[in-house]
mmCIF file of C-alpha atoms and ligand atoms in Angstrom:
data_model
loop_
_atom_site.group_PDB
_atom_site.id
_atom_site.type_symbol
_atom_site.label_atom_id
_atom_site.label_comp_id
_atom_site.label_asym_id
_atom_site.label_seq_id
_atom_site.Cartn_x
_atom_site.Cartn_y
_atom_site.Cartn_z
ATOM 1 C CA UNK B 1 45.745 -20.958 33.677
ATOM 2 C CA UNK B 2 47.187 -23.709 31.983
ATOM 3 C CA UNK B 3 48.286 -24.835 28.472
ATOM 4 C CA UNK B 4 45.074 -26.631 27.922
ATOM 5 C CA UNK B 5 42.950 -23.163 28.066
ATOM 6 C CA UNK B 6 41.468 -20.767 25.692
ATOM 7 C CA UNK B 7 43.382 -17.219 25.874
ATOM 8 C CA UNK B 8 40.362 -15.479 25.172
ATOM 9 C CA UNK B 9 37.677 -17.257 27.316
ATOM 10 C CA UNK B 10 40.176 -19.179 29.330
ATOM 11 C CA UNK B 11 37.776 -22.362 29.344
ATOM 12 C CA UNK B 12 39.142 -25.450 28.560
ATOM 13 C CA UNK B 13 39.893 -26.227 24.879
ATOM 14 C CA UNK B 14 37.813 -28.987 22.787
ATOM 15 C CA UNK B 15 39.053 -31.373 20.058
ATOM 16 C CA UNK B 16 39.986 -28.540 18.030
ATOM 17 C CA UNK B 17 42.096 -25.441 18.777
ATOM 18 C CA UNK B 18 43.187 -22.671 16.347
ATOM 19 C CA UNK B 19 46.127 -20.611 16.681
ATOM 20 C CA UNK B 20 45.516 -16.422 17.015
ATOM 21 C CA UNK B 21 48.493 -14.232 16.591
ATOM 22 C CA UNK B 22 47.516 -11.109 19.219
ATOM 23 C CA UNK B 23 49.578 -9.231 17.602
ATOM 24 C CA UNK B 24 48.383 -9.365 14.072
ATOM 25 C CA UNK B 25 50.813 -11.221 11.442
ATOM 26 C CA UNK B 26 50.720 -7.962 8.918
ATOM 27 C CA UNK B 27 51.951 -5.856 12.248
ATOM 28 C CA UNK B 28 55.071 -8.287 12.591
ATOM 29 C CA UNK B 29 53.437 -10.558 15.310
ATOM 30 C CA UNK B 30 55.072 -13.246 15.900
ATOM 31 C CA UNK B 31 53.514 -15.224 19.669
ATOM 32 C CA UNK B 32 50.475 -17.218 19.037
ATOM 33 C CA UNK B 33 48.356 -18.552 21.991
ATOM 34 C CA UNK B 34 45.793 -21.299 21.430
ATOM 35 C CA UNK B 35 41.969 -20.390 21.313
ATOM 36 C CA UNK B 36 38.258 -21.805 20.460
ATOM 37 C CA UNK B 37 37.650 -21.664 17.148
ATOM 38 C CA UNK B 38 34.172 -19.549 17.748
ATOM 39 C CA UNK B 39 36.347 -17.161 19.569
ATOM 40 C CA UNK B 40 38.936 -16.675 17.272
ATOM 41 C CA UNK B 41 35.896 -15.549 14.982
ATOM 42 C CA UNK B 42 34.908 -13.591 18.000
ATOM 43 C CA UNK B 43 38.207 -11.491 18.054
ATOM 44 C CA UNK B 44 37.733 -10.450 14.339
ATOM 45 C CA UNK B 45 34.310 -9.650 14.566
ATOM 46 C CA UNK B 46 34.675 -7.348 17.385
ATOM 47 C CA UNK B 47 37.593 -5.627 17.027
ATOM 48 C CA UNK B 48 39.659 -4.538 13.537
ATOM 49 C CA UNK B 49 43.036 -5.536 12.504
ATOM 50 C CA UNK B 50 44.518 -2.316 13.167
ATOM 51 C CA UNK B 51 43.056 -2.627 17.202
ATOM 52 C CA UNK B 52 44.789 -5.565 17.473
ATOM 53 C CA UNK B 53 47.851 -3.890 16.665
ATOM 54 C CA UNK B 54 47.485 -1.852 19.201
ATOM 55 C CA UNK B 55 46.316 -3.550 21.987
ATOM 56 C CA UNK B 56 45.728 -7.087 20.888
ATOM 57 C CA UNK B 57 47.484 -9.166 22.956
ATOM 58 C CA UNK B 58 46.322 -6.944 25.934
ATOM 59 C CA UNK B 59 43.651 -9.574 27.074
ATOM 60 C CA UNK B 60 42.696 -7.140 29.755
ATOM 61 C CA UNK B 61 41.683 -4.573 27.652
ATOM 62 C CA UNK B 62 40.582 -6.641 25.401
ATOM 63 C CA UNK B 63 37.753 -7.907 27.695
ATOM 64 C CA UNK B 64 36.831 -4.404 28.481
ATOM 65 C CA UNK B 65 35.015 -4.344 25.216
ATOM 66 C CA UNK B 66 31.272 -4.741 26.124
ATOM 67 C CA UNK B 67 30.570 -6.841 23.333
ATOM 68 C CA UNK B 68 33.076 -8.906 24.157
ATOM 69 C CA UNK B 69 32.800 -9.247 27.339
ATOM 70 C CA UNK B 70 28.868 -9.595 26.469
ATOM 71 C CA UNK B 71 30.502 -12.853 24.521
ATOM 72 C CA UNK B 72 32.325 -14.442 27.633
ATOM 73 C CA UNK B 73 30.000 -14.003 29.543
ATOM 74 C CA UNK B 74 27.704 -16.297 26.762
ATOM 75 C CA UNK B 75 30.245 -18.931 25.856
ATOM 76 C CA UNK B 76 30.907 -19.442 30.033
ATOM 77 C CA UNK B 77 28.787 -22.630 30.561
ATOM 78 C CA UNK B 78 29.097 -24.307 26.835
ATOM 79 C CA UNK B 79 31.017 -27.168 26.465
ATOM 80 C CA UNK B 80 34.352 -26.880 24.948
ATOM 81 C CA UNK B 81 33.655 -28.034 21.124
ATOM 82 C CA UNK B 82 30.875 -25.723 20.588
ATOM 83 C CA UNK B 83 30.521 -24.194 17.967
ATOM 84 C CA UNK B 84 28.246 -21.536 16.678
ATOM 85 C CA UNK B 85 27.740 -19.286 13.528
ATOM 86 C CA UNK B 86 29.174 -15.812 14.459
ATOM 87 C CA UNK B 87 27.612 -13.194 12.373
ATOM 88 C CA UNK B 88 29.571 -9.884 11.393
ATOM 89 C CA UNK B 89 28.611 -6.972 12.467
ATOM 90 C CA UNK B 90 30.474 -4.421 10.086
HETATM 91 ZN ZN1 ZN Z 101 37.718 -19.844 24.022
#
């Protein structure tokens, strides 16, 4: 993997790139690794702040989430700008 991939979906990024802290800011993170925008959305939408203290920067487990993983497995083949509404689901 290099510096030029997503964390999350470990595609390559597009034109623009967000920064996720892992390790939530309010829980003292500090590391931030570069993502998709749409899966920075992703993260939040799937999992709470306080799971991301826990395990957030855990990409493995992470993953392990079926929704998630239900994600990756969507974003795979589209191109690296894409963007999509991502709808909450609590
Ligand atoms: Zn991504």
């Amino acid at each position: 993997m290099t510096e030029e991939a997503c964390w999350l979906c470990e595609r390559p990024l597009g034109r623009r790139v967000q920064q996720h802290h892992p390790v939530p800011k309010s829980k003292k993170g500090r590391e931030t690794v570069p993502v998709h925008p749409i899966c920075h959305k992703t993260v939040y939408k799937v999992f709470t702040n306080a799971e991301l203290a826990r395990f957030g920067d855990d990409r493995a487990r992470l993953i392990e989430n079926e929704e998630l993983a239900k994600f990756l497995r969507w974003i795979a083949d589209k191109p690296p700008d894409f963007n999509a509404p991502v709808r909450r689901s609590r």
